[in-house]
PDB file of C-alpha atoms in Angstrom:
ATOM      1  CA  UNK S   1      -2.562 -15.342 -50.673  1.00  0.00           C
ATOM      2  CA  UNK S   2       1.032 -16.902 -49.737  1.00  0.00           C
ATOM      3  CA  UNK S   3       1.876 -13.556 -48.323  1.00  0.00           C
ATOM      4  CA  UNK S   4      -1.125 -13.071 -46.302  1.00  0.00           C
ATOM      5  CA  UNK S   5      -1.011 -17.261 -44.914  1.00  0.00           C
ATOM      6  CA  UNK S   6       2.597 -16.158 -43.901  1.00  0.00           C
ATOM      7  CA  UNK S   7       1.924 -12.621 -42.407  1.00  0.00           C
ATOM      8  CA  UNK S   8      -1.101 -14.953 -40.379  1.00  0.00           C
ATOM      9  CA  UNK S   9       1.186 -17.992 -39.517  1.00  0.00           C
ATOM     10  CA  UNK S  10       3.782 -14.809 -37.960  1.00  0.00           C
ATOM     11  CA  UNK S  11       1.262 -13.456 -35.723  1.00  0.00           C
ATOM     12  CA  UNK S  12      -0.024 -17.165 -34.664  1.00  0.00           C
ATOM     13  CA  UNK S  13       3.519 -17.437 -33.614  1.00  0.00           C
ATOM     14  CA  UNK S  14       3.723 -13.947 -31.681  1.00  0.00           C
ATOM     15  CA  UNK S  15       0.004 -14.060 -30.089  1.00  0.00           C
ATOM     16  CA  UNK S  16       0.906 -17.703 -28.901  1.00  0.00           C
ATOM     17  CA  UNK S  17       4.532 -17.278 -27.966  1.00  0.00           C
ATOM     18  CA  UNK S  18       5.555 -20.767 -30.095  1.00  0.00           C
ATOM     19  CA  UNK S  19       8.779 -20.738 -31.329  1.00  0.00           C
ATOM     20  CA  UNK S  20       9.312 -21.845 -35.638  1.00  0.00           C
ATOM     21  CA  UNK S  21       9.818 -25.097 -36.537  1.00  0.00           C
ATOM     22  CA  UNK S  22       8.428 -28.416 -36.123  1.00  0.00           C
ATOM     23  CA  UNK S  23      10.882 -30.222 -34.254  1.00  0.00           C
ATOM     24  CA  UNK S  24       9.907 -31.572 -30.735  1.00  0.00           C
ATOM     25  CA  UNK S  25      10.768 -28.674 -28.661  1.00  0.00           C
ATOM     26  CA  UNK S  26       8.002 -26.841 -30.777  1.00  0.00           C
ATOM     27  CA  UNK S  27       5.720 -29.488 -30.610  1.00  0.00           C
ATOM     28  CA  UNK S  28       6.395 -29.335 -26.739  1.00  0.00           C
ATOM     29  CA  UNK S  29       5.547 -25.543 -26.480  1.00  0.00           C
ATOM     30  CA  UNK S  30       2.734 -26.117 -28.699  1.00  0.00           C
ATOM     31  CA  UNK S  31       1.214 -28.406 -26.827  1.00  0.00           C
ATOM     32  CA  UNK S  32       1.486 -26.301 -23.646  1.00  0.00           C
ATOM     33  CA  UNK S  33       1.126 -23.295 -25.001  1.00  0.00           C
ATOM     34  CA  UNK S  34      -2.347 -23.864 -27.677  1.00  0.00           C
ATOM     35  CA  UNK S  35      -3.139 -27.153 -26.903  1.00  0.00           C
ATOM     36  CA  UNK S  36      -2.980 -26.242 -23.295  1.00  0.00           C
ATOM     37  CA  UNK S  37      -1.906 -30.349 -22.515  1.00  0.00           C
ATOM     38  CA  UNK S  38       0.550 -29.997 -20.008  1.00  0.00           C
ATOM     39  CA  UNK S  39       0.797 -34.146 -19.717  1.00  0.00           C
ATOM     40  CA  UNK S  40       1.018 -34.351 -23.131  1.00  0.00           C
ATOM     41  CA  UNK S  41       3.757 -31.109 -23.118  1.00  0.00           C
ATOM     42  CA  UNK S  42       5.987 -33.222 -20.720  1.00  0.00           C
ATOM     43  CA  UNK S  43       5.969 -35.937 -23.307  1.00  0.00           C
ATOM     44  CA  UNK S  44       7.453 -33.817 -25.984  1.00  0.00           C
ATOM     45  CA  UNK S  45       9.844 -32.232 -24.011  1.00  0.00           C
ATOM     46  CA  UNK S  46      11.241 -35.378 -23.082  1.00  0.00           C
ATOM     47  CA  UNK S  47      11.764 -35.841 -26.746  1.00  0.00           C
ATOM     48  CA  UNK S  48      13.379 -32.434 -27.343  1.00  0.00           C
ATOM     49  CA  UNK S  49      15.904 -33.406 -24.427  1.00  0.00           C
ATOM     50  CA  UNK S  50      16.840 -36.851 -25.873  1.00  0.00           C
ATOM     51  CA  UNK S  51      17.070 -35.587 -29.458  1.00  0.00           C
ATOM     52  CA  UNK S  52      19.561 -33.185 -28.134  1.00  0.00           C
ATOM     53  CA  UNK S  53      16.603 -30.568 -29.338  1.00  0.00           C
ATOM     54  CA  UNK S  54      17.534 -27.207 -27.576  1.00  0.00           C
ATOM     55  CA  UNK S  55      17.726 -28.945 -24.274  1.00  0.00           C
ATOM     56  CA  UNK S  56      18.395 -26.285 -21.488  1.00  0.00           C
ATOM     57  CA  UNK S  57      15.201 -24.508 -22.733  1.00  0.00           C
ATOM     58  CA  UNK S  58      13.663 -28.023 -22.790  1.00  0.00           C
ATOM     59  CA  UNK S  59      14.473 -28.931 -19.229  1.00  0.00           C
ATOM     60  CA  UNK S  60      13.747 -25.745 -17.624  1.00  0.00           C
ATOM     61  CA  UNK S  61      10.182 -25.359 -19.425  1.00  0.00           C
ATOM     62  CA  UNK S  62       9.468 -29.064 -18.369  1.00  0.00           C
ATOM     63  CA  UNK S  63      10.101 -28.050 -15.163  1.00  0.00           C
ATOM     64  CA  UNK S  64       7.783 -25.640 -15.067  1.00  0.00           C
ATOM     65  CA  UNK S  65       4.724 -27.402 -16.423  1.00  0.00           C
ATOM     66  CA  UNK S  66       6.101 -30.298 -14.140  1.00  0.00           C
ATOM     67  CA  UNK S  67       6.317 -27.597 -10.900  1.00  0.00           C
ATOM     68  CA  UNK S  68       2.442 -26.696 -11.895  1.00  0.00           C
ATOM     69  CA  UNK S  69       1.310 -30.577 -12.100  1.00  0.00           C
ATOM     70  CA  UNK S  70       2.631 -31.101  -8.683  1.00  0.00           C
ATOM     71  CA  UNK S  71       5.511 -33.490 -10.381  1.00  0.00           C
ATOM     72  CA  UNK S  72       7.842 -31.549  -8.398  1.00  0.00           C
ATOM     73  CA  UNK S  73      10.488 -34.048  -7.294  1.00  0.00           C
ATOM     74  CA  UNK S  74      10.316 -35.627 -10.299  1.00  0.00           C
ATOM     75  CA  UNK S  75      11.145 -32.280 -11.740  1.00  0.00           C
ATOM     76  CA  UNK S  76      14.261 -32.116  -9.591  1.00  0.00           C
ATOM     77  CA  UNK S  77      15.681 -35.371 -10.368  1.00  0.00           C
ATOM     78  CA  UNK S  78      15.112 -34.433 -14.095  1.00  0.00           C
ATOM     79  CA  UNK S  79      17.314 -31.039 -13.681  1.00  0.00           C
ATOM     80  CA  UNK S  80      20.167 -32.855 -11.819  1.00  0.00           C
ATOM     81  CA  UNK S  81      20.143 -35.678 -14.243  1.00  0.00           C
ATOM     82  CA  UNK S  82      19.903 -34.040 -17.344  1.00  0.00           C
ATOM     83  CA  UNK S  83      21.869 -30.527 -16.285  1.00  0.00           C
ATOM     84  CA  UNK S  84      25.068 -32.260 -17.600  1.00  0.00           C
ATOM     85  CA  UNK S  85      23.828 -31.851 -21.711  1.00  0.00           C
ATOM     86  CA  UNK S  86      23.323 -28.065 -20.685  1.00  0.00           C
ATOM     87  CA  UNK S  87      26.391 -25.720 -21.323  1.00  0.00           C
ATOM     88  CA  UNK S  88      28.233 -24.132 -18.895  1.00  0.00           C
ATOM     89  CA  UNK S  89      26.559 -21.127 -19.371  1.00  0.00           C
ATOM     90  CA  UNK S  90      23.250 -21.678 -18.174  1.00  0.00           C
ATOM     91  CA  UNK S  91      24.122 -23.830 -14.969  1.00  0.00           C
ATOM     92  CA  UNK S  92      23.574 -20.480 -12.910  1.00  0.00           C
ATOM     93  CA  UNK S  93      19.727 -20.480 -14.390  1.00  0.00           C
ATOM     94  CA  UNK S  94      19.209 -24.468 -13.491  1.00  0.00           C
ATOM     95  CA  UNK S  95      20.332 -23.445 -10.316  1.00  0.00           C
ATOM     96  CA  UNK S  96      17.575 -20.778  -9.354  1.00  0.00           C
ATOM     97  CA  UNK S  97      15.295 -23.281 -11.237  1.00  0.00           C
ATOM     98  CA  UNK S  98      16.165 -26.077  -8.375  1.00  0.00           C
ATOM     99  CA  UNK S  99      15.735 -23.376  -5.496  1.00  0.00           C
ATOM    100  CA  UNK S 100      12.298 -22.684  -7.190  1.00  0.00           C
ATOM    101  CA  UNK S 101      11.314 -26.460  -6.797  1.00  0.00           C
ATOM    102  CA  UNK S 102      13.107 -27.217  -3.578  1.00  0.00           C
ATOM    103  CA  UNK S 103      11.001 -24.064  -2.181  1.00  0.00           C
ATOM    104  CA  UNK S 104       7.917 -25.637  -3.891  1.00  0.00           C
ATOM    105  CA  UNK S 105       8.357 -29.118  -2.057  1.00  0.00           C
ATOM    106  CA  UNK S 106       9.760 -28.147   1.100  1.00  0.00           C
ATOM    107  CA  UNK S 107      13.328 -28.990   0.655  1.00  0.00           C
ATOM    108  CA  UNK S 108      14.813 -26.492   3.015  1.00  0.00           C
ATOM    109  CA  UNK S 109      17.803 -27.893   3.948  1.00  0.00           C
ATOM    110  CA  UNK S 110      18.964 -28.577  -0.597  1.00  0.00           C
ATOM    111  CA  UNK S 111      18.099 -24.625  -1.059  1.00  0.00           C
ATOM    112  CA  UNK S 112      20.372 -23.579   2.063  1.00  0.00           C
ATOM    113  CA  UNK S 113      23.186 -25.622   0.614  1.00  0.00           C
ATOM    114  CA  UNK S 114      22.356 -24.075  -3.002  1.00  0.00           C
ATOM    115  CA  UNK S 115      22.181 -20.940  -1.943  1.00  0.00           C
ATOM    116  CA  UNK S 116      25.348 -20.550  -0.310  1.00  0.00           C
ATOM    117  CA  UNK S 117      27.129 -22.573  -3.596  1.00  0.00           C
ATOM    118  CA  UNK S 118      25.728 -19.446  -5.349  1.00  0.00           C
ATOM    119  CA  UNK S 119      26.968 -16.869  -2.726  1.00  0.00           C
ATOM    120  CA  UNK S 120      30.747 -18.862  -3.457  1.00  0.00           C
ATOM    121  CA  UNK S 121      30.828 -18.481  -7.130  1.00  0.00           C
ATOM    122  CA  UNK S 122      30.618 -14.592  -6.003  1.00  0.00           C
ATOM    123  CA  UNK S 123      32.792 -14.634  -3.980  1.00  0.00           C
ATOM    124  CA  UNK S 124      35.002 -16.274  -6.424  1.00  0.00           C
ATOM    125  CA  UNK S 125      33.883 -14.108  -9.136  1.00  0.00           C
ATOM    126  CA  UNK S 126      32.417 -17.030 -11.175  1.00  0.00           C
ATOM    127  CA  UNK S 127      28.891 -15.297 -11.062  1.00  0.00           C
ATOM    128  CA  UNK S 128      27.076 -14.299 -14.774  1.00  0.00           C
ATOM    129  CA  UNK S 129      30.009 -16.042 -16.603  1.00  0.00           C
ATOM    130  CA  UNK S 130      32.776 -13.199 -14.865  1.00  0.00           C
ATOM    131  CA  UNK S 131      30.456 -10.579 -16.241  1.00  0.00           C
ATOM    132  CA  UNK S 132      29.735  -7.475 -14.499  1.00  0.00           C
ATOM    133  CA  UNK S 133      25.481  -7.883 -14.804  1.00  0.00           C
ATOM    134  CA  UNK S 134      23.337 -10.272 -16.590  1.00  0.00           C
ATOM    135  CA  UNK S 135      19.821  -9.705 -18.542  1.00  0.00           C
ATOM    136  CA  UNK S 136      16.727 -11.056 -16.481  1.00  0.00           C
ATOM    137  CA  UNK S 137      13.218 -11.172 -17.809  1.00  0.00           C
ATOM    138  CA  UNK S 138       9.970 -10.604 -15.459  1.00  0.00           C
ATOM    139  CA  UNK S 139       6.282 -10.601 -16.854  1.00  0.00           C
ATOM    140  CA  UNK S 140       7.803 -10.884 -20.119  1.00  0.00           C
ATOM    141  CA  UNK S 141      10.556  -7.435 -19.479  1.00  0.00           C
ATOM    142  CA  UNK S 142      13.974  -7.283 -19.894  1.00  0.00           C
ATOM    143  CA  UNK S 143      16.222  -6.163 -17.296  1.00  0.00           C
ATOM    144  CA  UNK S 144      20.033  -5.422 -16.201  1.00  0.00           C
ATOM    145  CA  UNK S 145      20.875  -7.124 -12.912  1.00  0.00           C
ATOM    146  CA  UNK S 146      24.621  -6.199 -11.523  1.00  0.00           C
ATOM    147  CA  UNK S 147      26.239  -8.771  -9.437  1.00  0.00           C
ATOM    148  CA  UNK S 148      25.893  -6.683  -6.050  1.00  0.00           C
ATOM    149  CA  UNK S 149      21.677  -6.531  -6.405  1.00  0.00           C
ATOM    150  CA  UNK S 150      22.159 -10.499  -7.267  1.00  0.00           C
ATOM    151  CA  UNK S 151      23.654 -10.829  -4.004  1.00  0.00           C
ATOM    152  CA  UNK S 152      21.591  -9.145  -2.163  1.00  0.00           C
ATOM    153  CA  UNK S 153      18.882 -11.517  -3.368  1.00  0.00           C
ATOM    154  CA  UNK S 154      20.378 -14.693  -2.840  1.00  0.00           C
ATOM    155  CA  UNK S 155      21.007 -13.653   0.765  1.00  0.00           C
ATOM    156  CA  UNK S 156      17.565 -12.603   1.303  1.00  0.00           C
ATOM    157  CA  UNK S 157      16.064 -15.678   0.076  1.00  0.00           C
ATOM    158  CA  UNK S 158      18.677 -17.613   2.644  1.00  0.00           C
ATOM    159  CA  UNK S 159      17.369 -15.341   5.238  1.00  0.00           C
ATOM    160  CA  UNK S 160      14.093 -16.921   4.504  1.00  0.00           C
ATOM    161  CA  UNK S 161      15.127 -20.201   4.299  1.00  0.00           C
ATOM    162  CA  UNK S 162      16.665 -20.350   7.805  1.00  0.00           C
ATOM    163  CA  UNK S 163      13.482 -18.279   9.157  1.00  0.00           C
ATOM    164  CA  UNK S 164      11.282 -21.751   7.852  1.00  0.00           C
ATOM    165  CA  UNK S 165      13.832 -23.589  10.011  1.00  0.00           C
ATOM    166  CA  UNK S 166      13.067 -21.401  12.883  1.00  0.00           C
ATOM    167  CA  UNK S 167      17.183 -20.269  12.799  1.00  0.00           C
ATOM    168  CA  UNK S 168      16.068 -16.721  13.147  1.00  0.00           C
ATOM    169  CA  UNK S 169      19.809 -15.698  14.750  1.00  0.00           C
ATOM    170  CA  UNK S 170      21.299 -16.875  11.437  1.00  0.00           C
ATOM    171  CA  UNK S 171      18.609 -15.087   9.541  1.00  0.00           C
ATOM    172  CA  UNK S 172      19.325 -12.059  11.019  1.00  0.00           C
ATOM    173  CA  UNK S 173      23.277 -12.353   9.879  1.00  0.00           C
ATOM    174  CA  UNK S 174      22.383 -12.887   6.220  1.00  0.00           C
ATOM    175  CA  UNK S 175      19.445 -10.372   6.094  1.00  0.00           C
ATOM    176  CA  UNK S 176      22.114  -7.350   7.255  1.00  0.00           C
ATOM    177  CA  UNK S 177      24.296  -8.276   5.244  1.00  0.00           C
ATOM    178  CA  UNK S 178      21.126  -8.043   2.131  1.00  0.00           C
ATOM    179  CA  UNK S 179      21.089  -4.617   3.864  1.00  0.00           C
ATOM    180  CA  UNK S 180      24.207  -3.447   3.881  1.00  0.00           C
ATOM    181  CA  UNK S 181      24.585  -4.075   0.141  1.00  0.00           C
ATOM    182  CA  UNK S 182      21.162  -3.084  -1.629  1.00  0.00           C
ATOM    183  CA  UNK S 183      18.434  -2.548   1.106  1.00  0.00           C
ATOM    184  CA  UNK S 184      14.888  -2.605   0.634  1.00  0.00           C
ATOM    185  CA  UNK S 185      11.566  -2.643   2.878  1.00  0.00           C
ATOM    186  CA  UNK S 186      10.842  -6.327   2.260  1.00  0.00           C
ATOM    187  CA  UNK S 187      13.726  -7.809   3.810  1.00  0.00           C
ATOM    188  CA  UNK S 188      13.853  -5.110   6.463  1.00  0.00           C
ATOM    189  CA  UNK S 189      10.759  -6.413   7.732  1.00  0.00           C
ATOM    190  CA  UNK S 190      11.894  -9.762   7.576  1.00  0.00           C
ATOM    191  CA  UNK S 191      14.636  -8.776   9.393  1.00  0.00           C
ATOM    192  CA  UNK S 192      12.496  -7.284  11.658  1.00  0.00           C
ATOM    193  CA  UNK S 193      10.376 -10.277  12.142  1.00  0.00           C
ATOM    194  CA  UNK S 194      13.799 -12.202  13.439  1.00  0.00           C
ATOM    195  CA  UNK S 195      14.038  -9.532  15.768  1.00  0.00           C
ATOM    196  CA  UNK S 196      11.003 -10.211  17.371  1.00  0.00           C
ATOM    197  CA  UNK S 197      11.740 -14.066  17.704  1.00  0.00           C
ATOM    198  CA  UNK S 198      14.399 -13.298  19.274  1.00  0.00           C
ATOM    199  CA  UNK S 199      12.471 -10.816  21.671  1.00  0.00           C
ATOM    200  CA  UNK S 200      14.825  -7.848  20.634  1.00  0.00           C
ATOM    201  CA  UNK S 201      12.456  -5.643  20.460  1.00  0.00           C
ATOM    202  CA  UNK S 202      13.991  -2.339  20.775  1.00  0.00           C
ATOM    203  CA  UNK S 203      15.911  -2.956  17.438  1.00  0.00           C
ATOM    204  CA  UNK S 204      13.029  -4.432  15.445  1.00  0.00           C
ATOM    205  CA  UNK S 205      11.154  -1.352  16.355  1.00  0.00           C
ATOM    206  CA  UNK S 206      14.498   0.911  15.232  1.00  0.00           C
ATOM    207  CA  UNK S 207      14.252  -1.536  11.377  1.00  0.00           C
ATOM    208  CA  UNK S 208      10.083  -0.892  11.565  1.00  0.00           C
ATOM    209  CA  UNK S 209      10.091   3.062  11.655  1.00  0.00           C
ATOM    210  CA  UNK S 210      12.502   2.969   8.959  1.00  0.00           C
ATOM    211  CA  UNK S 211       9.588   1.325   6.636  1.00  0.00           C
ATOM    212  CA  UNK S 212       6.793   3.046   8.202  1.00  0.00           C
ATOM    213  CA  UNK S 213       8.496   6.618   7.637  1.00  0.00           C
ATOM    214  CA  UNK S 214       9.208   5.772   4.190  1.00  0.00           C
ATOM    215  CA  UNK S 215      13.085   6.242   4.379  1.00  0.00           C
ATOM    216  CA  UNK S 216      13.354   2.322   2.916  1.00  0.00           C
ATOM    217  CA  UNK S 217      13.424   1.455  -0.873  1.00  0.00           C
ATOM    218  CA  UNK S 218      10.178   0.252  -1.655  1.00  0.00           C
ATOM    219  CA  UNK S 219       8.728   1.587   1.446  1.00  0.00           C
ATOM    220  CA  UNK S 220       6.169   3.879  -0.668  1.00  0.00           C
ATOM    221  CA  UNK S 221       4.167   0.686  -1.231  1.00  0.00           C
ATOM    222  CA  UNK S 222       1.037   1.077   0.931  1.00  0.00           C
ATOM    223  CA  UNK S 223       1.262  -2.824   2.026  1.00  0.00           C
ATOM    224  CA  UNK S 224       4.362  -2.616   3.201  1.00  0.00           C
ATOM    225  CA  UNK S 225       3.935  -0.185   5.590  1.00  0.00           C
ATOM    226  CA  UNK S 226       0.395  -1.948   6.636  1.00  0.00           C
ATOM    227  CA  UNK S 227       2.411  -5.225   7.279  1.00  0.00           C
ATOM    228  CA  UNK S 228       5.530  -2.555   9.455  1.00  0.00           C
ATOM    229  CA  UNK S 229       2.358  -1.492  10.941  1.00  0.00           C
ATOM    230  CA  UNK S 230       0.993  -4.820  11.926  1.00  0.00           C
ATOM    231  CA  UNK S 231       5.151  -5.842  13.179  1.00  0.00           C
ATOM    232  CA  UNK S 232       5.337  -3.333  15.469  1.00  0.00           C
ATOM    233  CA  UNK S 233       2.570  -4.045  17.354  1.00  0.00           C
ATOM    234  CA  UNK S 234       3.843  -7.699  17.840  1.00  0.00           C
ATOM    235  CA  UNK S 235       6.836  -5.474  19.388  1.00  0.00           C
ATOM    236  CA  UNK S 236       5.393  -4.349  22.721  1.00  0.00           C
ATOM    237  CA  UNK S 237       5.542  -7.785  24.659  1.00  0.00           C
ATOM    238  CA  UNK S 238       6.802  -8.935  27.903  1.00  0.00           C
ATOM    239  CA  UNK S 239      10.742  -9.074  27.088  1.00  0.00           C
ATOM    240  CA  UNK S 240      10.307 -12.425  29.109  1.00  0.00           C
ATOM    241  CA  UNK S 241       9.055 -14.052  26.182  1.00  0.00           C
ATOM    242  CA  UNK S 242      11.976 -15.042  24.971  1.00  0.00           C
ATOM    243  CA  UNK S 243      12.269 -18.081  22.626  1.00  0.00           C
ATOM    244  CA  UNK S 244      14.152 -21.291  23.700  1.00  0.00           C
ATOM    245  CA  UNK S 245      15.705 -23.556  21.812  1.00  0.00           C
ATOM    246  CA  UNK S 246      16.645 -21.314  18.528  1.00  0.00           C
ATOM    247  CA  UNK S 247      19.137 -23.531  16.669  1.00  0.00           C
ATOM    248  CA  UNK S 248      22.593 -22.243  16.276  1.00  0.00           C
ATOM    249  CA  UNK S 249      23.996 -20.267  13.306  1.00  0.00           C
ATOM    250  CA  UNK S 250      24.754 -22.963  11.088  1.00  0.00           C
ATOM    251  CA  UNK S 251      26.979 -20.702   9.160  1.00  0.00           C
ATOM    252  CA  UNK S 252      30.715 -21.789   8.161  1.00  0.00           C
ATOM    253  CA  UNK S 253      33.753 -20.457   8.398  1.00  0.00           C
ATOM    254  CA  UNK S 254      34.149 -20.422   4.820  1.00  0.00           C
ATOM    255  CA  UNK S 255      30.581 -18.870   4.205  1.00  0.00           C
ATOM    256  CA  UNK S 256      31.444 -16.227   6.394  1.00  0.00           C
ATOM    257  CA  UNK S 257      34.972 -14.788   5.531  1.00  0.00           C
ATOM    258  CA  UNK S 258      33.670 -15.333   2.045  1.00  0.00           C
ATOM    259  CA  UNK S 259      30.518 -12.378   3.245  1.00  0.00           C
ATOM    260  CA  UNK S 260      33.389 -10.779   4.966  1.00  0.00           C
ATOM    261  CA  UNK S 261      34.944 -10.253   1.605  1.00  0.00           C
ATOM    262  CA  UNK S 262      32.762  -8.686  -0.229  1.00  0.00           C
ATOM    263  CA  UNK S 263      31.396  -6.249   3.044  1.00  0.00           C
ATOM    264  CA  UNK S 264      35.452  -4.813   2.448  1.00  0.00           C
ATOM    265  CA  UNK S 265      34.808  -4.253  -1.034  1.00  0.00           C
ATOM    266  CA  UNK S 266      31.147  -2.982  -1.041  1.00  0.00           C
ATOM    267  CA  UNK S 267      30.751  -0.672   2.437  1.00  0.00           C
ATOM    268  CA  UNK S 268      34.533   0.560   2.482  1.00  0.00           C
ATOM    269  CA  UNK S 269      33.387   3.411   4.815  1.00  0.00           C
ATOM    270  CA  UNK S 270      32.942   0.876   7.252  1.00  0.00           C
ATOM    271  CA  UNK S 271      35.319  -0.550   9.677  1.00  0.00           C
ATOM    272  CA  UNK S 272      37.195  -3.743   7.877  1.00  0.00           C
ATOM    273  CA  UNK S 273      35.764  -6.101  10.590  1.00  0.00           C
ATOM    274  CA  UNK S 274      31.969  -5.669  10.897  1.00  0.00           C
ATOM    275  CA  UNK S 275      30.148  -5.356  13.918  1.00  0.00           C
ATOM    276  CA  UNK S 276      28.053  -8.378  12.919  1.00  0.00           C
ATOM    277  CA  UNK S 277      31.114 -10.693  12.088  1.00  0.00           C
ATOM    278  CA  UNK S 278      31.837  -9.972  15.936  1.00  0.00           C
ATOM    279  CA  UNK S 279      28.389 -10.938  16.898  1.00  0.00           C
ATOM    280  CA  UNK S 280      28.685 -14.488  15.056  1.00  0.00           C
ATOM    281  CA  UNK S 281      31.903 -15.037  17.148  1.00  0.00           C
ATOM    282  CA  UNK S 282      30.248 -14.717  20.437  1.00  0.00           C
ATOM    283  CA  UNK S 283      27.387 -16.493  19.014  1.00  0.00           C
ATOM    284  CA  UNK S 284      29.467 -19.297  18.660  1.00  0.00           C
ATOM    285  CA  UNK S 285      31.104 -19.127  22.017  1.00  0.00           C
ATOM    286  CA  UNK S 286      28.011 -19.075  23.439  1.00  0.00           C
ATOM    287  CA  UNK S 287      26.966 -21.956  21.510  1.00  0.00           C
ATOM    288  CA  UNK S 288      30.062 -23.634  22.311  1.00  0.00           C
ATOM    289  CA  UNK S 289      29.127 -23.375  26.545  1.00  0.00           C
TER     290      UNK S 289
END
């Protein structure tokens, strides 16, 4: 009978996904997880993080009930408060956490400045703790994630975070460089779509055929080439609708050399100075006049 109330109590555990224990980070996930009382969830994790009660796990799962209550910002001001009883380790994880709620609640302008913060721990070879890849889970899979695919993402979801500000020219710098360094038919079309805010036409259609003709990663997908499909169309306008008053680049001196860096290291058969750094330069001047 003891045997059998354990080998029952086990798969409770496994079916439910509640850690052992009764302290209040399991009463937290509990709560969330059978009970299915987020309010009362948030409660508990509180607990957990002032008992000292495995609190990175405790902040970042509160943050996710919080996120799906619509207690966003108060989710935000939790993580920056409470970040500091965290080790060093998992500030890179509280970080994409933050960019997850400051997407959420429209903070645009706090996931730019995050986002680049990640792309200079990169650059400074701080990224996964000075480790080559990191584990990542996804609908409950492990996976290996090197640091060159990790920047690639960041600087895609920067792309997208200057295209909600309508900065479509500094998009377009950050989504080549995604390119350059692991492409795929997602942010080729976004590039794309920069293109066509821009009324550069011609070279959105050149990005386009790339998806459409299948020669992209992730270009096999049916939808993606529906939505290249539905791009180029938006293609064939009057070149005199051209977009005024496109903010400026927005992107640093610092940010860029730092891009610079790792072009040198990861597309050596190119030239050491990219076409595109030129392009920001005369971006600028014309900014400047």
């Amino acid at each position: 009978m003891e045997m059998n109330s354990r080998t029952k109590e086990g798969q409770f555990h496994i079916i439910h996904k509640v850690p052992y224990g009764d302290g209040p980070y399991v009463r937290a996930k509990h709560a969330q997880l059978v009970e299915r009382d987020q309010e009362g969830a948030i409660v508990w994790f509180w607990k957990a993080i002032n008992a000292g009660d495995k609190v990175e796990s405790a902040l970042k799962d509160m943050a996710v009930v919080m996120k799906q209550l619509d207690r966003t910002e108060e989710a935000i001001e939790a993580i920056k408060s409470f970040r500091c009883l965290c080790p060093k380790s998992s500030q890179e994880s509280l970080d994409n956490v933050l960019i997850d709620l400051f997407k959420k609640c429209g903070k645009v302008d706090e996931q730019i400045l995050l986002l680049k913060h990640k792309l200079r721990m990169i650059y400074r070879g701080q990224a996964f703790n000075g480790k080559p890849t990191k584990t990542a889970r996804s609908h409950g899979k492990k996976f290996q994630v090197s640091v060159r695919q990790e920047t690639s993402r960041i600087l895609g979801n920067l792309g997208w975070a200057y295209m909600q500000k309508s900065n479509f020219m500094a998009a377009e710098v950050v989504y080549k460089k995604a390119q350059m360094i692991d492409p795929d038919s997602n942010k080729a079309k976004n590039l794309a779509l920069c293109l066509i805010k821009q009324a550069r036409y011609n070279e959105a259609r050149s990005v386009l055929h790339h998806v459409i003709n299948g020669e992209m990663p992730g270009s096999d997908d049916i939808r993606a080439r529906n939505r290249a499909q539905e791009l180029l169309t938006e293609t064939w306008r009057p070149t005199s609708e051209l977009l005024l008053g496109l903010p400026g680049l927005d992107l640093d001196d610092d940010f860029v050399n730092g891009l610079e860096k790792l072009m040198n290291v990861w597309a050596p058969s190119r030239s050491k100075r990219l076409p595109i750094f030129e392009q920001i330069e005369n971006f600028r001047d014309q900014i400047a006049c």
